[in-house]
Every structure is written in C-alpha cells, then in structure tokens.
Coordinates of C-alpha atoms and ligand atoms in Angstrom, one line a residue:
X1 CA -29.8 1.2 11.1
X2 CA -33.0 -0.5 11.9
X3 CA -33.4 -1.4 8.1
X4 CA -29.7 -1.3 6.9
X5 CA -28.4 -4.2 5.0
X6 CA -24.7 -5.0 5.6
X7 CA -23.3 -5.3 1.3
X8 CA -20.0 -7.8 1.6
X9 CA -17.9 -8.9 -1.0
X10 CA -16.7 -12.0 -0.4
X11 CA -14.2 -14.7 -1.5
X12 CA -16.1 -17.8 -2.7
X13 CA -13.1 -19.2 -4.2
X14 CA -9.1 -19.0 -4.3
X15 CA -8.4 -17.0 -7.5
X16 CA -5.9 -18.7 -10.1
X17 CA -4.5 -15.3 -11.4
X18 CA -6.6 -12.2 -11.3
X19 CA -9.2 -12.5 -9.3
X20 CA -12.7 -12.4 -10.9
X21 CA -16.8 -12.0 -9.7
X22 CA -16.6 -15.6 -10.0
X23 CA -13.7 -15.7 -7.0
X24 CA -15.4 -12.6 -5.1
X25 CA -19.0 -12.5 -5.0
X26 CA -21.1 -9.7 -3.4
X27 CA -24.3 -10.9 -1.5
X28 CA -26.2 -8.7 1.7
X29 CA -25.6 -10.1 4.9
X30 CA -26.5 -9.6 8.3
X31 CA -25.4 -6.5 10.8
X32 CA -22.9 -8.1 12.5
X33 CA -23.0 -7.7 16.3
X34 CA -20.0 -6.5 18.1
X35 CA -18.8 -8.6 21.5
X36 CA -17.4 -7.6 24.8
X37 CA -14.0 -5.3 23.6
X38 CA -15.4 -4.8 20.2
X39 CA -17.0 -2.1 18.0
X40 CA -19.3 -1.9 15.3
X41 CA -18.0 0.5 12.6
X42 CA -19.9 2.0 9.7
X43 CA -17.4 1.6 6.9
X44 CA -16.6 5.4 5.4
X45 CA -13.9 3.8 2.9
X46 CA -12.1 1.2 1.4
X47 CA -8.3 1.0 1.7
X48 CA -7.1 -1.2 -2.0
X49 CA -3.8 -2.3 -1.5
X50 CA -2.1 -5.2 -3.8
X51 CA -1.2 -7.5 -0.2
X52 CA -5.2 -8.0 -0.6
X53 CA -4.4 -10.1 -3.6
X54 CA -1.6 -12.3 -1.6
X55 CA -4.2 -12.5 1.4
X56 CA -6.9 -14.2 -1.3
X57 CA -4.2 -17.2 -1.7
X58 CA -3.3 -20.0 0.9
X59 CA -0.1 -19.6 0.4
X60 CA 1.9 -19.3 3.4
X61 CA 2.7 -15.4 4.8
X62 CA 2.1 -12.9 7.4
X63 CA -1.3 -12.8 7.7
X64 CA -3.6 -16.2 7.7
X65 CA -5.6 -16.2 4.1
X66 CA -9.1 -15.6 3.8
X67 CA -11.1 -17.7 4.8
X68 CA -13.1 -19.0 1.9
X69 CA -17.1 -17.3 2.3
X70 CA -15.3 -14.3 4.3
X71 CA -15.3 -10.9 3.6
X72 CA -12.1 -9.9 1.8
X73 CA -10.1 -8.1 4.4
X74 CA -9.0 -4.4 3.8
X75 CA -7.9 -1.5 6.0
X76 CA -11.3 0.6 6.5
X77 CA -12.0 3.9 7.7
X78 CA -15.6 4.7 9.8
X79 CA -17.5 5.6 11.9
X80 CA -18.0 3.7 15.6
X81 CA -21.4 3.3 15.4
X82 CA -21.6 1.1 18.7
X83 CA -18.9 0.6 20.7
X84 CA -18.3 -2.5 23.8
X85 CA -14.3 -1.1 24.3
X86 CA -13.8 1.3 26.9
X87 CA -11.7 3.4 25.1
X88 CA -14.0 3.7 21.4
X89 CA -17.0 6.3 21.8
X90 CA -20.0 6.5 19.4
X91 CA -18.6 9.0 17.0
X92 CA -15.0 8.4 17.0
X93 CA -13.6 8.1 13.8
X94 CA -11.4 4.8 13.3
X95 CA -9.1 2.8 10.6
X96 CA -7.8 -0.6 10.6
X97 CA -8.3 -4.3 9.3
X98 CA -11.8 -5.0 8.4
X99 CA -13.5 -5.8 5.4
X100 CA -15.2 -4.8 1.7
X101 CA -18.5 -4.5 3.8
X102 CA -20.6 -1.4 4.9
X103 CA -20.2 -2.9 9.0
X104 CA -17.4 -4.3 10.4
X105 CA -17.3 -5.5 14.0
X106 CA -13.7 -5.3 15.3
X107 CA -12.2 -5.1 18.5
X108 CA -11.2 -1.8 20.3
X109 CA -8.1 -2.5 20.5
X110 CA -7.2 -3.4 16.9
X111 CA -7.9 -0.1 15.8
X112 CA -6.7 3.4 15.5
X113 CA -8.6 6.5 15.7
X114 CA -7.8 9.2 13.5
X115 CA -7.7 12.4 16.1
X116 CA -10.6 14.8 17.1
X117 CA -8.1 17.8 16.0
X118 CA -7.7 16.4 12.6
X119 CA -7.7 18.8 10.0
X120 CA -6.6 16.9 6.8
X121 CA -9.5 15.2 4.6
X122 CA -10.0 11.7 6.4
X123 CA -8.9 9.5 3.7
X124 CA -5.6 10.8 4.1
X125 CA -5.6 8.5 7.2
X126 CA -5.7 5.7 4.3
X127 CA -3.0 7.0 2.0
X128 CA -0.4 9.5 3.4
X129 CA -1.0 8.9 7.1
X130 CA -1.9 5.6 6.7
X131 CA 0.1 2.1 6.4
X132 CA 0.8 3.2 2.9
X133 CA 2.3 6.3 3.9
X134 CA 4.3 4.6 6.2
X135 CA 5.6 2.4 4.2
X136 CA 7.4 5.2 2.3
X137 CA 8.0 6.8 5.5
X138 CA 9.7 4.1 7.6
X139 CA 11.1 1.6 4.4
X140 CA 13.0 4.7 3.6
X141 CA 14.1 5.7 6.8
X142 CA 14.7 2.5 8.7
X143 CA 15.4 -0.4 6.6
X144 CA 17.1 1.8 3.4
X145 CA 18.6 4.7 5.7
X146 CA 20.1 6.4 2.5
X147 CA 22.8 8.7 3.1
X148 CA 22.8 12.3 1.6
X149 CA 24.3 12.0 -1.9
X150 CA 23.4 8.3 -2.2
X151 CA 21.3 6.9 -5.6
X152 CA 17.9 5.3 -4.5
X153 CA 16.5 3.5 -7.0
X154 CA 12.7 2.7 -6.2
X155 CA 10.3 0.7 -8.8
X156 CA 6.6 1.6 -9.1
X157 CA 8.1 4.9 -8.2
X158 CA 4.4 6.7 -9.6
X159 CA 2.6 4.6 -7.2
X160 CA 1.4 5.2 -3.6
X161 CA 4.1 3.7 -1.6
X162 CA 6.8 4.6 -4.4
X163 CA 6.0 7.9 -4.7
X164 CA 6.5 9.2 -1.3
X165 CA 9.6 6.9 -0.6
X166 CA 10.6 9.1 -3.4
X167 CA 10.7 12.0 -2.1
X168 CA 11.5 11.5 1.8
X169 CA 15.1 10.3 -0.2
X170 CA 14.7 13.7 -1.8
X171 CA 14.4 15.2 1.6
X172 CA 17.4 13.1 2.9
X173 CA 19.4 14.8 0.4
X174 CA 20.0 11.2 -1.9
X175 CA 19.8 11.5 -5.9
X176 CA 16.1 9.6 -6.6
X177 CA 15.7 7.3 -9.5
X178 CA 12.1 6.0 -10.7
X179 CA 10.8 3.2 -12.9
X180 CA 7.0 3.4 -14.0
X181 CA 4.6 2.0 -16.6
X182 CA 4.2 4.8 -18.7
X183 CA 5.8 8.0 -19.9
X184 CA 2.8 10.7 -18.2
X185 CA 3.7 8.9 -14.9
X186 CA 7.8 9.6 -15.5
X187 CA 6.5 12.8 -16.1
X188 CA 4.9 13.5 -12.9
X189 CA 7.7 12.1 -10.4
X190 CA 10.3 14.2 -12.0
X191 CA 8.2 17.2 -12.9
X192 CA 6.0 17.4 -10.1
X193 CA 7.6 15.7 -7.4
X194 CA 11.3 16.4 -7.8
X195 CA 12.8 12.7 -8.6
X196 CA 16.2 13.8 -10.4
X197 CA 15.3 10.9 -13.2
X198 CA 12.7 8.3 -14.3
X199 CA 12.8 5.6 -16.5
X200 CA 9.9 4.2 -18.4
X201 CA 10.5 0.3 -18.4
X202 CA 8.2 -1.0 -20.7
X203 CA 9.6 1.8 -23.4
X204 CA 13.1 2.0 -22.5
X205 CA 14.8 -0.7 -24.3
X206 CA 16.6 -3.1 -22.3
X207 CA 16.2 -2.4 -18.7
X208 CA 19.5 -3.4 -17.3
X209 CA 21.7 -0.6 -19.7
X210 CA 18.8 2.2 -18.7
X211 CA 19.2 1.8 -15.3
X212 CA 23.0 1.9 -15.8
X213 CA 22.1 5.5 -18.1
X214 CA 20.1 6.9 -15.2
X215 CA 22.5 5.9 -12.7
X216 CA 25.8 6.1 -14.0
X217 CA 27.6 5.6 -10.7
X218 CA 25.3 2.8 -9.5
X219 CA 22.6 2.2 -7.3
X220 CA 22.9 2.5 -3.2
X221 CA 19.7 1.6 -2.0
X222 CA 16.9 0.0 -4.4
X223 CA 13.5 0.0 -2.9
X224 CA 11.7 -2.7 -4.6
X225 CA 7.8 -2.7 -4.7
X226 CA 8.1 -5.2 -8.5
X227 CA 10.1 -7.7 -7.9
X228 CA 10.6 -10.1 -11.7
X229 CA 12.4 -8.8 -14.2
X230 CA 13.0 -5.6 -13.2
X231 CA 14.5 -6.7 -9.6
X232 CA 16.7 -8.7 -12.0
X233 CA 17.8 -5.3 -14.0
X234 CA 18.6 -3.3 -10.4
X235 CA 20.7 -6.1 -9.2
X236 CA 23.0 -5.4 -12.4
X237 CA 23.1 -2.2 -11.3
X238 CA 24.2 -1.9 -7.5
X239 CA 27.3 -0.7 -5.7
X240 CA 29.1 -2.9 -3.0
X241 CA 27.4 -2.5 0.2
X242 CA 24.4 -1.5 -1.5
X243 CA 20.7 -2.1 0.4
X244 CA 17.8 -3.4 -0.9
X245 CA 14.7 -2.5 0.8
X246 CA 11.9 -5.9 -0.5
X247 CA 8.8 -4.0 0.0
X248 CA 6.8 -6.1 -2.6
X249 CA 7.1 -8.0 -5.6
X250 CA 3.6 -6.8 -7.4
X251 CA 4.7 -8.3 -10.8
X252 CA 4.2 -12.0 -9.3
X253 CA 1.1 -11.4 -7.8
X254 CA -1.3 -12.8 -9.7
X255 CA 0.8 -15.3 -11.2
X256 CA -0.6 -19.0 -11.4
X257 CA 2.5 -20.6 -11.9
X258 CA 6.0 -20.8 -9.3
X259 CA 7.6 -17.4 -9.9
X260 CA 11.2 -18.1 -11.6
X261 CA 14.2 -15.8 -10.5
X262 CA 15.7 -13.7 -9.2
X263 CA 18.9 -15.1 -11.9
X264 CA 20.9 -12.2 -11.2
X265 CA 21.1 -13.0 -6.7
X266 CA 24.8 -13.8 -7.1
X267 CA 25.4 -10.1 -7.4
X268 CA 23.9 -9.9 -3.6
X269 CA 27.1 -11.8 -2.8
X270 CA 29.4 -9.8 -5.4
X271 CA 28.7 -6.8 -4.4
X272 CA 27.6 -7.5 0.1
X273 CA 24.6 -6.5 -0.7
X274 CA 22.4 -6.1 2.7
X275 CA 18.5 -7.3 1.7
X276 CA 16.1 -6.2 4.1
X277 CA 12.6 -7.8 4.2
X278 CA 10.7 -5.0 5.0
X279 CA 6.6 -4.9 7.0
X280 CA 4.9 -1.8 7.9
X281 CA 3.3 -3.6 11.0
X282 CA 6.3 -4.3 12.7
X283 CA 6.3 -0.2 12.8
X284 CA 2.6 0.1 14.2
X285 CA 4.1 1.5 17.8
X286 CA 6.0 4.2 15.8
X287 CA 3.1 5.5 13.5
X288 CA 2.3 8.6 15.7
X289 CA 5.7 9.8 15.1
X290 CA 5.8 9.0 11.8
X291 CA 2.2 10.6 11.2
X292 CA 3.3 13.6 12.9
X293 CA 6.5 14.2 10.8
X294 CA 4.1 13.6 7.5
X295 CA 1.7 15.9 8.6
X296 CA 4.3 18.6 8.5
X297 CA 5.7 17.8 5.6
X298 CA 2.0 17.4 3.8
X299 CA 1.5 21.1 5.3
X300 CA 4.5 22.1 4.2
X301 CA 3.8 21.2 0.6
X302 CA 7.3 19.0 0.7
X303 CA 5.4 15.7 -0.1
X304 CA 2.9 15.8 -2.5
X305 CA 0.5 12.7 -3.7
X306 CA -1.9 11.1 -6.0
X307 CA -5.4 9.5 -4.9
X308 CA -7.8 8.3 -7.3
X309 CA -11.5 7.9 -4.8
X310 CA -13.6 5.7 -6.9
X311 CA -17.2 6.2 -5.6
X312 CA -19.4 3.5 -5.1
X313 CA -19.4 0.0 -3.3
X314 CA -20.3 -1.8 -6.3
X315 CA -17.0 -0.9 -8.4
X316 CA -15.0 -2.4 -5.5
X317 CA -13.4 -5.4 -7.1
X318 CA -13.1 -3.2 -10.6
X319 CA -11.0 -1.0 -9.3
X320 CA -8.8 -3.2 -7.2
X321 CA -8.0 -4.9 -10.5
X322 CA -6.5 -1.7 -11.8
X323 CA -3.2 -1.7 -9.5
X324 CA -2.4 -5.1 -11.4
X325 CA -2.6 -3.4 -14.7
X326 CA -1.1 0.0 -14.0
X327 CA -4.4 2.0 -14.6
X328 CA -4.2 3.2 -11.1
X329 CA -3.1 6.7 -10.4
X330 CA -2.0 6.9 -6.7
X331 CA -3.6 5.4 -3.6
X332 CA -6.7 3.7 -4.9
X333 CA -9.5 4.3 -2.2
X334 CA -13.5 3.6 -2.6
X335 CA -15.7 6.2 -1.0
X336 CA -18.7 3.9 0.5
X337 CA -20.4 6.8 2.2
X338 CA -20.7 10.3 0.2
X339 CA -18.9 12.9 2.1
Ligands
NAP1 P1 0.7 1.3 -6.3 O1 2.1 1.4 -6.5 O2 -0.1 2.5 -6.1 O3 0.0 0.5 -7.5 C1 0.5 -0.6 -8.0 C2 1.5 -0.3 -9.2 O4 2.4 -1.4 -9.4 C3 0.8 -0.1 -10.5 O5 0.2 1.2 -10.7 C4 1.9 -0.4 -11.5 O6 2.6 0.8 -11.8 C5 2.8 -1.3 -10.8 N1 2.7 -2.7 -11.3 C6 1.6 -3.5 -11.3 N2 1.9 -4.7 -11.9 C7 3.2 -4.6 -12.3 C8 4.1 -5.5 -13.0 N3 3.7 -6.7 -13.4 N4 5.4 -5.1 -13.2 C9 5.8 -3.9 -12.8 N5 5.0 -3.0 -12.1 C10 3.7 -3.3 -11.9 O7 0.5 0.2 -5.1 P2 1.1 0.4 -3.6 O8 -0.1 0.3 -2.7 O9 1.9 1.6 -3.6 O10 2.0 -0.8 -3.4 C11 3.2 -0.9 -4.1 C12 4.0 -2.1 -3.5 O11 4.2 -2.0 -2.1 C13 3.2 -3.5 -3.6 O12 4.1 -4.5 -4.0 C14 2.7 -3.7 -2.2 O13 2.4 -5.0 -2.0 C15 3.8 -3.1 -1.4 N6 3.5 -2.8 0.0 C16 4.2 -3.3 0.9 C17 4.0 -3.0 2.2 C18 4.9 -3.7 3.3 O14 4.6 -3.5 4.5 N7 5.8 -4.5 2.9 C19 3.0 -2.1 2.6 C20 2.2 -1.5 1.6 C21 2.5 -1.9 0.2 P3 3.3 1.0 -13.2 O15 2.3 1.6 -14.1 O16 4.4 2.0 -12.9 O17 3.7 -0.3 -13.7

C-alpha cells in the first residue's frame, strides 16, 4: 500500500437533475487513516443504488446529504486491510456504507462481514443478500404481507429490488403483476422468472385501462419502486383494503422542479387503502434471517436474478446514470478490484 493512491469521486456540487462530471468530480486523495473502533477497507466493489441520487441533494430525508467535497456514499464490499475494532481481522471480508473510493475508513461496528463459509460469489452480498435483496425480501413480507391468491402489482418489476419482490409473492402463492420499460424486460419476468403478467408502460397505451386488463379483479398490494404517473394508474386500480408498499419513487428523482401528484390519493380514502412507508434499515437486526432464507432459495434455483458488473473505477458515475434511464439490467455493481 506503500505507493497506493486512494481514487474518490466526489460531489463538488448539488446536481440540478442528473448528475454530471461537473457535480461529481474524481481527484486522488490521501489513504485515509482509520481511528480507535475503525477499519480501513480496500474497496472490492461498488454497490449503485438510485437513493445515491436523493443522498446528492439537501433535501431533507433519512440519511444527512453529502457533504459538498465528500466522497459520494455507497454500500461497498472489501477487504479489511487494517483493522482498530476488536471484532474486524485483517482479511475479513466486509459491506456497508462507505464511499466511490478504492479506501474507506469506517467503524467496526457499522459494518457487516460476509461469512468465512461463504460459498456464493461475493457480490451477491451486494445484490441478493444485500440491502437490495432485502428490500424484496422484507417489503414483501413485512410491510405488503400478500395473502396466497392476492394480485401484487410491483413497478420496475425487471429491476433489482422489483424482481425478487416478484417472485417471493410468487412463492407466497399471490398472482404477480409487472410494469417495465421495455418489451425484452416483460419478457424476462414472465418467461424467466414466473410473473403471471407484465405490462410494458411506455408501449401499452393508457396505463390506467392496462393495469385494469392485467388485473381484472384489482390490485391487493402494489409495491411501488416509480412513484409519478404510473403510482397515479395503480391507484385506479386497487381493491378496498388494498396495501401499498412506498419503496421508492425513481421517476422524481432527478427532477429539478417540485414533483406534482399523486391526483388520484382520494382513492387511498375510497378504497382504506393502508400505505406503508417502507426502509430496509429499519430491518438491519433481521438480515441474517432474511439472508439465510435467500440463500436457500438462491440454491434452490426458486429466485433467480440479473447483475450487470461494470468493470472499472472510472465508469463509476456512467453507469450510475443508467438506472435513471432504464439501460440498467439488474443490480448495477462496479468491480474496482479484478477477481
Ligand atoms: P433498478 O430497479 O434495478 O433500476 C432502476 C429502474 O427504475 C430502471 O431500470 C428503470 O426500469 C426504472 N426507472 C427509472 N426511471 C424511471 C422513470 N422515470 N419511470 C419509471 N421507471 C423508471 O433499481 P433498484 O435498486 O432495484 O431500485 C428500485 C427502487 O427501489 C428505487 O426507487 C430505489 O430507490 C428503491 N429502493 C428502496 C429501498 C428502501 O429501503 N426503501 C431500498 C433499495 C431500493 P424500466 O426500464 O422498467 O423503466
């Protein structure tokens, strides 16, 4: 490590819509040193999730924003490569919040380790077993707790949270329903993964009568990763006492202006709907079980999954851009380190 530089991207300034190298700069910076309780990790991968964007904002929300001339936070996977916590070895192989940088120093604590008898790939500690995975795993089974028979409706269904909530409702015994961006990603939840049917929304005409087509005797739980226009169509379309399970609202994102809507919320009244605001880190105490009942599952070959592993520090912010246009297929993960 003696001559290692430490690359960062950083945010130099808030972003007004999508983020560009203008708003998130790369530069080399020092090693950083860990303190009493911390560890210095030697970042493996990149975890690219679209909360990033929200976290590049000052806008009020469950994390503080980045700090302007920080490195943009992102889960990581690595390596301890110096460890000051008691319970972290040289060695031990860790994920958690850190940064777009090849070092992070982060406390012990903070992180978790994936374990020595591992026998997936590691990344899979970033997608499947990861926050992403249980996302699927506990917005399904704790805040939309679909009944066997039930319609689940999920939007970016061909996406990494969307497409295992998918089929854990499969496994559940509920009817599954998924909207995504183009007709090859329809293809693959129902083909591949077993959704019962999938709707194309920017092909389908208008969105509201689809879902209606897809779902003729309406929707029980809709778990909503969009949020704009196509919240707006599902609300049209749900039964009394239906749930809704707000796990994100990509579509505003990037948006410069106030986001308008929803115009349809009066049905949450009409119909006693029950909205549920839903955060994978209020579940961090659970994740063992939840990893463990994945794992067999993922062995099993009853969940299946996309990753795209785009190699190479440098393409970072490029390919973080690509979950705001629908380019991405899967969990979008940058490889820092060659296997
Ligand atoms: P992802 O679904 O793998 O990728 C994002 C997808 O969103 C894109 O591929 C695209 O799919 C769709 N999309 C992008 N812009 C859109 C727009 N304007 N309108 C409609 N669809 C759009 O990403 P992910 O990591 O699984 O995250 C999905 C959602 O879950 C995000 O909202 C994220 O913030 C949320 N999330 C929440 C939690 C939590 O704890 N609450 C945790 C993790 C993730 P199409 O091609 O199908 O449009």
């Amino acid at each position: 490590m003696e001559n290692a530089i430490n690359r960062q991207f950083y945010l130099h300034q808030r972003p007004a819509g999508m983020p560009s190298t203008s708003d998130v700069r790369r530069r080399d910076a020092a090693i950083p040193r860990p303190r009493d309780g911390e560890v210095l990790i030697r970042n493996r991968y990149f975890s690219l999730d679209p909360a990033i964007r929200g976290w590049m904002s000052d806008t009020p929300s469950y994390l503080p924003p980045i700090p302007l001339g920080q490195a943009i936070t992102s889960t990581t996977l690595g390596d301890v490569v110096q460890s000051r916590h008691p319970d972290c070895r040289e060695g031990d192989v860790v994920y958690g919040l850190n940064a777009w940088e090849d070092f992070s120093a982060a406390p012990g604590s903070y992180l978790m380790k994936v374990p020595p008898e591992n026998r997936f790939p590691l990344h899979y500690y970033l997608s499947v077993f990861g926050a992403v995975g249980m996302t699927s795993y506990f917005g399904i089974l704790e805040a939309g707790k679909p009944r066997p028979g039930e319609t689940v409706l999920i939007s970016a269904a061909a996406g990494a949270v969307g497409s295992v909530a998918g089929q854990i409702a499969k496994i559940l015994g509920c009817r599954v329903v998924g909207l995504a961006g183009t007709d090859a990603k329809c293809r693959w939840i129902t083909d591949d993964l077993g959704f019962d049917a999938a709707i194309n929304y920017r092909d389908c005409g208008p969105l509201t009568e689809a879902i209606a087509g897809a779902c003729p005797e309406g929707v029980d739980v809709y778990f909503d990763n969009v949020g704009g226009a196509i919240l707006d169509a599902a609300l049209m379309n749900l039964k009394d006492h239906a749930r809704i399970v707000f796990c994100g609202a990509i579509s505003g994102y990037n948006a410069a202006e106030p986001v308008p809507g929803p115009y349809n919320w009066w049905q949450i009244l009409a119909r006693s709907v029950t909205v549920q605001g839903f955060l994978v880190s209020n579940h961090v105490a659970q994740f063992p079980q939840g990893v463990a009942r994945m794992s067999e599952w993922v062995a099993a070959g009853r969940i299946r999954f996309q990753e795209q592993i785009v190699d190479g520090f440098e393409n970072t912010l490029a390919a973080f851009l690509t979950l705001f246009d629908g380019t991405n297929t899967g969990k979008l993960i940058v490889r820092v380190v060659p296997d």
